[in-house]
């Protein structure tokens, strides 16, 4: 069933470290051979052996309207004829900036980059440059890309592979990274008190998605906002995952929370490598060439990436019912999964917010990294593989959220629920 993928994986490991260009793709935490994809359309992925899968990762978010979404594909094709890069400004970059500013709250200015990593790294540098302070607070199990500063108690692949301290990140850098458990406001207050006037920023995933999906406790984000206001700390919302996914205006809109700086990635590029960070003029004016906080990129604002993102965001802006539809589908899936899991012997938790959802095989609520990490990963592995062979592609790690795309039909969702029932029977 996976012959071609097995061959490709063997070959890949000779020329690419671990056979993959991003760790979680290697299936290390669930075991087995990663499936090599050849193409995808709508809600379905097709692998090198011709197997078809219902897709629940959506390229980790960007494919919110389904794969090979026609307006985006067409726009890329047309744009490519006029050159794939200039290294000089274009009108399209202004249109993209104006479109984003029209969609999301609290952003007067936006700078485009090429990944979520770059967006978060640059936002942190800006917060430091703006405040003249060095330390910052992040939350355990939250992932903000792979810049050195963020690789302390990080989520996503760092959690999946249980890398406690990342070799190559110097102690000096790590010392400026303060960490607190997610949803624990007392821990944040303690850090702020112990590091008075030294903290430049608090960065948070408004809805955590890199340790499965974990919701913010009521009042948690608001309390962070208050602390940041009182202590002259820049409040950075990392919306790389939630931006343009939870609502056209992201978590800021959906949860009615105000960021000083906000970072984007994933959906913003419509499947091309794009990230962005933005905020109020008072802060953004410190970025070069307006200010001295340096930040640059040869391919930043690349025309192909911009037209893909611009087309995608235009669709999302002009059709807000997409978000209601996505949420209804996700709740339907949640209720169906709940039904079949309830009839099964093992404890479980389903966390869901908007079009993000995850299952943890746990007998306690999953509210932070410690509770996520203590879930039964062995059962998750078995569930993952039982679903994979039945043609449902889930994230290959319990530390990742599932992302629904709007090409999914209710028939797909019913099939996923039915296959979950079969899978649970198989794994016992
Ligand atoms: C994916 C992700 C990033 C990193 O984005 P890349 O494009 O992979 O560099 C940063 N923050 C969050 C919340 C993410 O989910």
Coordinates of C-alpha atoms and ligand atoms in Angstrom, one line a residue:
X1 CA 0.0 0.0 0.0
X2 CA 3.0 2.3 0.7
X3 CA 5.6 0.7 -1.6
X4 CA 6.5 3.9 -3.5
X5 CA 6.5 6.0 -0.4
X6 CA 8.9 3.5 1.3
X7 CA 11.3 3.7 -1.7
X8 CA 11.1 7.5 -1.8
X9 CA 11.8 7.7 2.0
X10 CA 14.8 5.4 1.7
X11 CA 16.2 7.5 -1.1
X12 CA 15.3 10.8 0.6
X13 CA 17.3 9.9 3.7
X14 CA 20.5 9.8 1.7
X15 CA 20.4 13.4 0.6
X16 CA 18.0 15.1 3.1
X17 CA 18.5 14.9 6.8
X18 CA 15.9 12.5 8.1
X19 CA 14.4 12.4 4.6
X20 CA 12.3 15.5 5.2
X21 CA 12.6 19.3 5.1
X22 CA 10.6 19.9 8.3
X23 CA 10.8 17.4 11.1
X24 CA 7.1 16.5 11.9
X25 CA 6.7 15.2 8.3
X26 CA 9.0 12.3 9.2
X27 CA 6.3 10.5 11.2
X28 CA 8.9 9.9 13.9
X29 CA 6.4 10.3 16.8
X30 CA 3.8 8.0 15.3
X31 CA 6.3 5.6 13.7
X32 CA 6.1 4.1 10.2
X33 CA 6.9 5.5 6.8
X34 CA 5.9 9.1 5.9
X35 CA 3.5 9.2 3.0
X36 CA 4.9 11.1 0.0
X37 CA 2.3 13.2 -1.7
X38 CA 2.0 13.8 -5.4
X39 CA -1.1 16.1 -5.8
X40 CA -4.2 17.3 -4.0
X41 CA -7.5 18.7 -5.0
X42 CA -10.2 20.2 -2.7
X43 CA -10.3 18.1 0.5
X44 CA -8.3 15.2 -0.9
X45 CA -4.6 14.2 -0.9
X46 CA -3.1 11.7 -3.3
X47 CA 0.1 9.9 -2.5
X48 CA 2.8 8.3 -4.7
X49 CA 1.2 4.9 -4.5
X50 CA -2.1 6.3 -5.7
X51 CA -3.8 6.2 -2.2
X52 CA -6.4 8.9 -1.6
X53 CA -6.8 10.6 1.8
X54 CA -9.3 13.0 3.4
X55 CA -7.0 15.8 4.5
X56 CA -7.1 17.2 8.0
X57 CA -3.9 19.2 8.0
X58 CA -4.5 21.5 5.1
X59 CA -0.8 22.1 4.7
X60 CA -0.9 23.0 8.5
X61 CA -3.5 25.7 7.8
X62 CA -3.0 27.5 4.5
X63 CA -5.4 25.3 2.4
X64 CA -8.4 26.7 4.3
X65 CA -10.5 26.6 1.1
X66 CA -9.2 23.3 -0.1
X67 CA -6.2 22.3 -2.3
X68 CA -5.6 23.7 -5.8
X69 CA -8.2 26.4 -5.2
X70 CA -8.9 27.6 -8.7
X71 CA -8.8 31.4 -8.3
X72 CA -5.4 31.1 -6.5
X73 CA -3.9 28.7 -9.0
X74 CA -5.0 30.9 -11.9
X75 CA -3.7 34.0 -10.3
X76 CA -0.3 32.4 -9.7
X77 CA -0.1 31.2 -13.3
X78 CA -0.9 34.6 -14.8
X79 CA 1.5 36.4 -12.5
X80 CA 4.4 34.1 -13.2
X81 CA 4.4 35.2 -16.8
X82 CA 5.4 38.7 -15.7
X83 CA 8.5 37.4 -13.8
X84 CA 8.8 35.6 -10.5
X85 CA 10.8 38.3 -8.7
X86 CA 12.1 41.9 -9.1
X87 CA 13.8 42.8 -5.8
X88 CA 12.1 46.2 -6.3
X89 CA 8.7 47.5 -5.0
X90 CA 5.4 46.7 -6.8
X91 CA 1.9 48.1 -6.5
X92 CA 0.7 44.6 -5.5
X93 CA 2.6 44.9 -2.2
X94 CA 0.6 48.0 -1.4
X95 CA -2.7 46.3 -2.3
X96 CA -1.7 43.4 -0.1
X97 CA -0.9 45.6 2.8
X98 CA -4.1 47.6 2.4
X99 CA -6.2 44.5 2.2
X100 CA -4.7 43.0 5.4
X101 CA -5.1 46.3 7.2
X102 CA -8.8 46.4 6.1
X103 CA -9.4 42.9 7.5
X104 CA -7.6 42.8 10.8
X105 CA -8.0 45.1 13.8
X106 CA -5.1 47.1 15.4
X107 CA -2.8 47.0 12.4
X108 CA -1.9 50.3 10.8
X109 CA 1.2 49.0 9.1
X110 CA 2.4 45.6 8.0
X111 CA 5.7 44.2 6.8
X112 CA 5.8 41.1 4.6
X113 CA 8.3 38.3 5.2
X114 CA 8.6 34.8 3.9
X115 CA 7.6 32.6 6.9
X116 CA 6.0 32.6 10.3
X117 CA 9.4 32.1 11.8
X118 CA 10.7 35.3 10.3
X119 CA 7.5 37.2 11.3
X120 CA 7.9 36.2 15.0
X121 CA 11.6 36.7 15.1
X122 CA 11.2 40.2 13.6
X123 CA 8.3 41.1 15.9
X124 CA 10.4 40.2 18.9
X125 CA 13.4 42.2 17.7
X126 CA 11.1 45.1 17.1
X127 CA 9.6 44.9 20.6
X128 CA 13.1 44.8 22.0
X129 CA 14.2 47.7 19.9
X130 CA 11.1 49.7 20.7
X131 CA 11.2 49.2 24.5
X132 CA 15.0 49.0 25.0
X133 CA 14.4 45.8 27.1
X134 CA 15.8 42.3 26.5
X135 CA 13.7 39.6 28.1
X136 CA 10.4 38.3 27.0
X137 CA 7.8 35.8 28.1
X138 CA 6.5 32.9 26.1
X139 CA 4.3 29.9 27.1
X140 CA 5.3 26.3 27.5
X141 CA 4.3 24.3 24.4
X142 CA 3.7 27.3 22.3
X143 CA 5.6 27.4 19.0
X144 CA 6.7 30.7 17.4
X145 CA 9.0 29.3 14.7
X146 CA 12.6 28.1 15.0
X147 CA 14.4 31.4 15.8
X148 CA 16.9 30.7 18.7
X149 CA 14.9 32.8 21.2
X150 CA 11.8 30.8 20.9
X151 CA 13.3 27.3 21.1
X152 CA 12.8 27.1 24.9
X153 CA 10.0 24.8 26.0
X154 CA 8.5 25.0 22.5
X155 CA 5.6 23.2 21.0
X156 CA 5.1 21.5 17.6
X157 CA 8.1 19.4 16.5
X158 CA 10.2 20.4 19.5
X159 CA 7.6 18.9 21.8
X160 CA 6.9 16.0 19.4
X161 CA 10.6 15.0 19.6
X162 CA 10.9 15.8 23.3
X163 CA 13.9 18.1 22.7
X164 CA 14.2 19.8 26.1
X165 CA 17.1 22.1 25.3
X166 CA 18.0 22.7 21.7
X167 CA 21.8 22.3 21.0
X168 CA 23.0 25.4 19.2
X169 CA 20.9 27.8 21.2
X170 CA 23.3 29.7 23.5
X171 CA 22.6 30.0 27.2
X172 CA 22.7 33.8 26.8
X173 CA 19.8 33.7 24.4
X174 CA 17.9 31.1 26.5
X175 CA 18.3 33.2 29.6
X176 CA 16.4 36.1 28.1
X177 CA 13.5 33.7 27.3
X178 CA 11.2 33.4 30.3
X179 CA 8.5 30.7 30.2
X180 CA 5.2 30.2 32.0
X181 CA 2.5 27.5 31.7
X182 CA -0.3 28.6 29.3
X183 CA -3.4 29.7 31.1
X184 CA -1.5 30.4 34.3
X185 CA -1.7 34.2 34.9
X186 CA -0.1 33.9 38.4
X187 CA 3.0 32.5 36.8
X188 CA 3.2 35.4 34.5
X189 CA 2.7 37.9 37.3
X190 CA 5.5 36.3 39.2
X191 CA 7.9 36.5 36.2
X192 CA 7.0 40.2 35.7
X193 CA 7.6 41.0 39.4
X194 CA 10.9 39.1 39.4
X195 CA 12.1 40.9 36.2
X196 CA 10.8 44.4 36.8
X197 CA 11.4 46.7 33.8
X198 CA 13.4 44.0 32.0
X199 CA 10.6 42.5 29.9
X200 CA 10.1 43.7 26.3
X201 CA 7.3 41.5 25.2
X202 CA 4.8 38.8 26.0
X203 CA 4.2 36.5 23.0
X204 CA 1.3 34.1 22.9
X205 CA -0.7 31.9 20.6
X206 CA -4.2 33.2 21.3
X207 CA -5.6 29.7 20.8
X208 CA -2.7 27.3 21.2
X209 CA -2.3 24.9 18.2
X210 CA 1.1 23.5 18.6
X211 CA 0.4 21.1 21.4
X212 CA -2.9 20.0 20.0
X213 CA -5.6 22.6 20.1
X214 CA -5.9 24.3 23.6
X215 CA -8.3 27.1 24.3
X216 CA -7.4 30.2 26.3
X217 CA -9.1 30.1 29.8
X218 CA -11.7 32.7 30.2
X219 CA -10.0 36.0 31.1
X220 CA -6.5 34.8 30.5
X221 CA -5.7 36.8 27.4
X222 CA -7.5 39.9 28.9
X223 CA -5.3 39.6 32.0
X224 CA -2.1 39.4 29.8
X225 CA -3.3 42.5 28.0
X226 CA -3.7 44.4 31.3
X227 CA -0.3 43.3 32.6
X228 CA 1.3 44.5 29.3
X229 CA -0.4 47.9 29.6
X230 CA 0.6 48.3 33.2
X231 CA 4.3 47.3 32.7
X232 CA 5.0 48.9 29.3
X233 CA 5.4 45.5 27.7
X234 CA 4.6 44.8 24.0
X235 CA 1.8 42.3 23.7
X236 CA 2.5 40.1 20.7
X237 CA -0.3 37.8 19.4
X238 CA 1.2 35.1 17.3
X239 CA -1.6 34.6 14.8
X240 CA 0.5 32.6 12.3
X241 CA -2.0 29.8 12.9
X242 CA -5.2 31.6 14.0
X243 CA -4.9 34.6 11.6
X244 CA -7.5 34.4 8.8
X245 CA -8.5 31.0 10.1
X246 CA -10.7 31.8 13.2
X247 CA -12.2 34.8 11.5
X248 CA -11.2 37.2 8.7
X249 CA -9.8 39.4 11.5
X250 CA -8.2 36.4 13.3
X251 CA -8.2 35.8 17.0
X252 CA -8.2 39.5 17.7
X253 CA -11.6 39.8 16.1
X254 CA -13.0 36.4 17.3
X255 CA -11.9 36.9 20.9
X256 CA -12.1 40.6 21.0
X257 CA -8.5 41.0 22.2
X258 CA -6.1 43.8 21.2
X259 CA -2.5 43.1 20.3
X260 CA 0.3 45.7 20.1
X261 CA 2.1 43.6 17.4
X262 CA 0.6 40.6 15.6
X263 CA 2.3 38.0 13.4
X264 CA 0.9 36.1 10.5
X265 CA 1.8 33.1 8.3
X266 CA 0.2 30.0 6.9
X267 CA -3.3 31.2 5.5
X268 CA -1.9 34.6 4.6
X269 CA 0.2 33.1 1.7
X270 CA -2.5 30.9 0.2
X271 CA 0.0 28.1 0.2
X272 CA 3.1 30.1 -0.8
X273 CA 5.9 31.0 1.6
X274 CA 4.6 34.2 3.3
X275 CA 4.6 35.7 6.7
X276 CA 3.9 39.2 8.1
X277 CA 4.1 41.3 11.2
X278 CA 2.2 44.5 11.9
X279 CA 0.8 46.8 14.4
X280 CA 0.4 50.5 15.3
X281 CA 2.5 53.2 13.6
X282 CA 4.1 54.2 16.9
X283 CA 5.8 50.8 17.1
X284 CA 6.1 49.9 13.4
X285 CA 7.9 53.2 12.6
X286 CA 11.0 51.8 14.4
X287 CA 11.5 49.2 11.6
X288 CA 14.2 50.0 8.9
X289 CA 14.3 52.1 6.7
X290 CA 11.9 54.3 8.8
X291 CA 13.8 53.4 12.0
X292 CA 16.9 51.6 13.1
X293 CA 15.5 48.1 14.0
X294 CA 16.8 46.3 11.0
X295 CA 14.8 43.7 9.1
X296 CA 15.0 42.8 5.4
X297 CA 14.4 40.0 2.9
X298 CA 15.5 39.5 -0.7
X299 CA 12.2 37.7 -1.6
X300 CA 9.9 39.6 0.8
X301 CA 6.8 40.7 -1.0
X302 CA 7.6 38.3 -3.8
X303 CA 5.0 38.8 -6.6
X304 CA 3.9 35.1 -6.8
X305 CA 3.6 34.8 -3.1
X306 CA 1.7 38.1 -2.9
X307 CA -0.8 37.3 -5.6
X308 CA -1.5 33.9 -4.0
X309 CA -2.1 35.5 -0.6
X310 CA -4.0 38.5 -2.0
X311 CA -6.3 36.2 -3.9
X312 CA -6.9 34.0 -0.9
X313 CA -7.5 36.8 1.5
X314 CA -9.8 38.5 -1.1
X315 CA -12.0 35.4 -1.1
X316 CA -12.0 35.2 2.7
X317 CA -12.9 38.9 3.0
X318 CA -15.7 38.8 0.4
X319 CA -17.3 35.7 1.8
X320 CA -17.5 35.8 5.7
X321 CA -19.9 32.8 5.7
X322 CA -16.9 30.6 5.1
X323 CA -16.1 30.9 8.8
X324 CA -19.6 30.0 9.9
X325 CA -19.6 27.0 7.5
X326 CA -16.1 25.9 8.7
X327 CA -17.1 26.2 12.4
X328 CA -20.4 24.3 11.8
X329 CA -18.5 21.5 10.1
X330 CA -16.0 21.3 12.9
X331 CA -18.7 21.1 15.5
X332 CA -20.4 18.4 13.5
X333 CA -17.2 16.5 13.4
X334 CA -16.6 17.0 17.1
X335 CA -20.1 15.8 18.0
X336 CA -19.7 12.7 15.7
X337 CA -16.3 11.8 17.1
X338 CA -17.6 12.4 20.7
X339 CA -20.4 9.9 20.0
X340 CA -18.1 7.1 18.8
X341 CA -15.4 7.8 21.4
X342 CA -18.0 7.8 24.2
X343 CA -18.9 4.2 23.3
X344 CA -15.3 3.2 23.7
X345 CA -13.3 2.0 26.7
X346 CA -10.6 4.7 26.9
X347 CA -10.7 8.2 28.3
X348 CA -10.4 11.0 25.8
X349 CA -10.7 14.8 25.5
X350 CA -11.7 16.7 22.4
X351 CA -10.7 20.3 22.2
X352 CA -12.2 22.5 19.5
X353 CA -12.2 26.1 18.6
X354 CA -13.5 27.4 15.2
X355 CA -12.0 25.1 12.6
X356 CA -9.2 23.8 14.9
X357 CA -9.8 20.5 16.7
X358 CA -7.7 17.8 18.4
X359 CA -8.2 14.5 20.3
X360 CA -6.1 13.7 23.4
X361 CA -6.4 10.3 25.0
X362 CA -6.4 11.6 28.5
X363 CA -8.6 11.3 31.6
X364 CA -8.2 15.0 32.5
X365 CA -8.9 18.3 30.8
X366 CA -6.1 19.4 28.5
X367 CA -5.4 23.1 29.3
X368 CA -1.6 23.5 29.0
X369 CA 1.5 21.7 28.0
X370 CA 1.8 19.4 31.1
X371 CA -1.7 18.1 30.6
X372 CA -1.2 17.7 26.9
X373 CA 2.1 15.8 27.4
X374 CA 0.6 13.4 29.9
X375 CA -2.0 12.1 27.5
X376 CA -1.6 8.5 26.1
X377 CA 0.6 9.0 23.0
X378 CA 0.6 5.2 22.3
X379 CA -3.1 5.2 21.7
X380 CA -2.7 8.3 19.5
X381 CA -0.2 6.5 17.4
X382 CA -2.5 3.5 16.9
X383 CA -5.4 5.7 16.1
X384 CA -3.3 7.7 13.6
X385 CA -2.2 4.6 11.7
X386 CA -5.6 3.0 11.8
X387 CA -7.1 6.2 10.2
X388 CA -4.2 6.6 7.7
X389 CA -4.8 3.1 6.2
X390 CA -8.5 3.9 6.0
X391 CA -7.7 7.0 3.9
X392 CA -7.9 9.8 6.5
X393 CA -4.8 11.9 6.9
X394 CA -4.5 13.3 10.5
X395 CA -1.5 15.3 11.8
X396 CA 1.2 12.8 12.5
X397 CA 1.6 14.0 16.1
X398 CA -0.7 14.5 19.1
X399 CA 1.1 17.8 19.6
X400 CA -0.6 19.3 16.5
X401 CA -4.0 20.6 15.8
X402 CA -6.2 19.3 13.0
X403 CA -7.2 22.0 10.5
X404 CA -10.5 21.8 8.6
X405 CA -10.8 23.1 5.1
X406 CA -14.0 24.3 3.6
X407 CA -13.8 21.8 0.7
X408 CA -14.7 19.1 3.2
X409 CA -18.3 17.9 2.7
X410 CA -20.6 16.4 5.3
X411 CA -20.1 13.1 3.5
X412 CA -16.4 13.4 4.2
X413 CA -17.1 14.2 7.9
X414 CA -19.4 11.2 8.2
X415 CA -16.8 9.0 6.6
X416 CA -14.2 10.3 9.1
X417 CA -16.5 9.5 12.0
X418 CA -17.4 6.0 10.7
X419 CA -13.7 5.3 10.1
X420 CA -12.9 6.5 13.6
X421 CA -15.4 3.9 14.9
X422 CA -13.8 1.2 12.9
X423 CA -10.3 2.3 14.0
X424 CA -11.2 2.3 17.7
X425 CA -12.6 -1.3 17.3
X426 CA -9.4 -2.3 15.6
X427 CA -7.1 -0.8 18.3
X428 CA -9.3 -2.3 21.1
Ligands
LIG1 C1 3.7 27.5 12.1 C2 3.8 28.5 13.2 C3 4.9 29.3 13.2 C4 6.1 29.2 12.3 O1 5.7 29.5 10.9 P1 6.7 28.9 9.8 O2 6.1 29.5 8.5 O3 6.6 27.4 9.9 O4 8.1 29.4 10.0 C5 5.0 30.3 14.2 N1 4.0 30.5 15.0 C6 2.9 29.6 15.0 C7 1.8 29.9 16.0 C8 2.8 28.6 14.1 O5 1.8 27.8 14.2

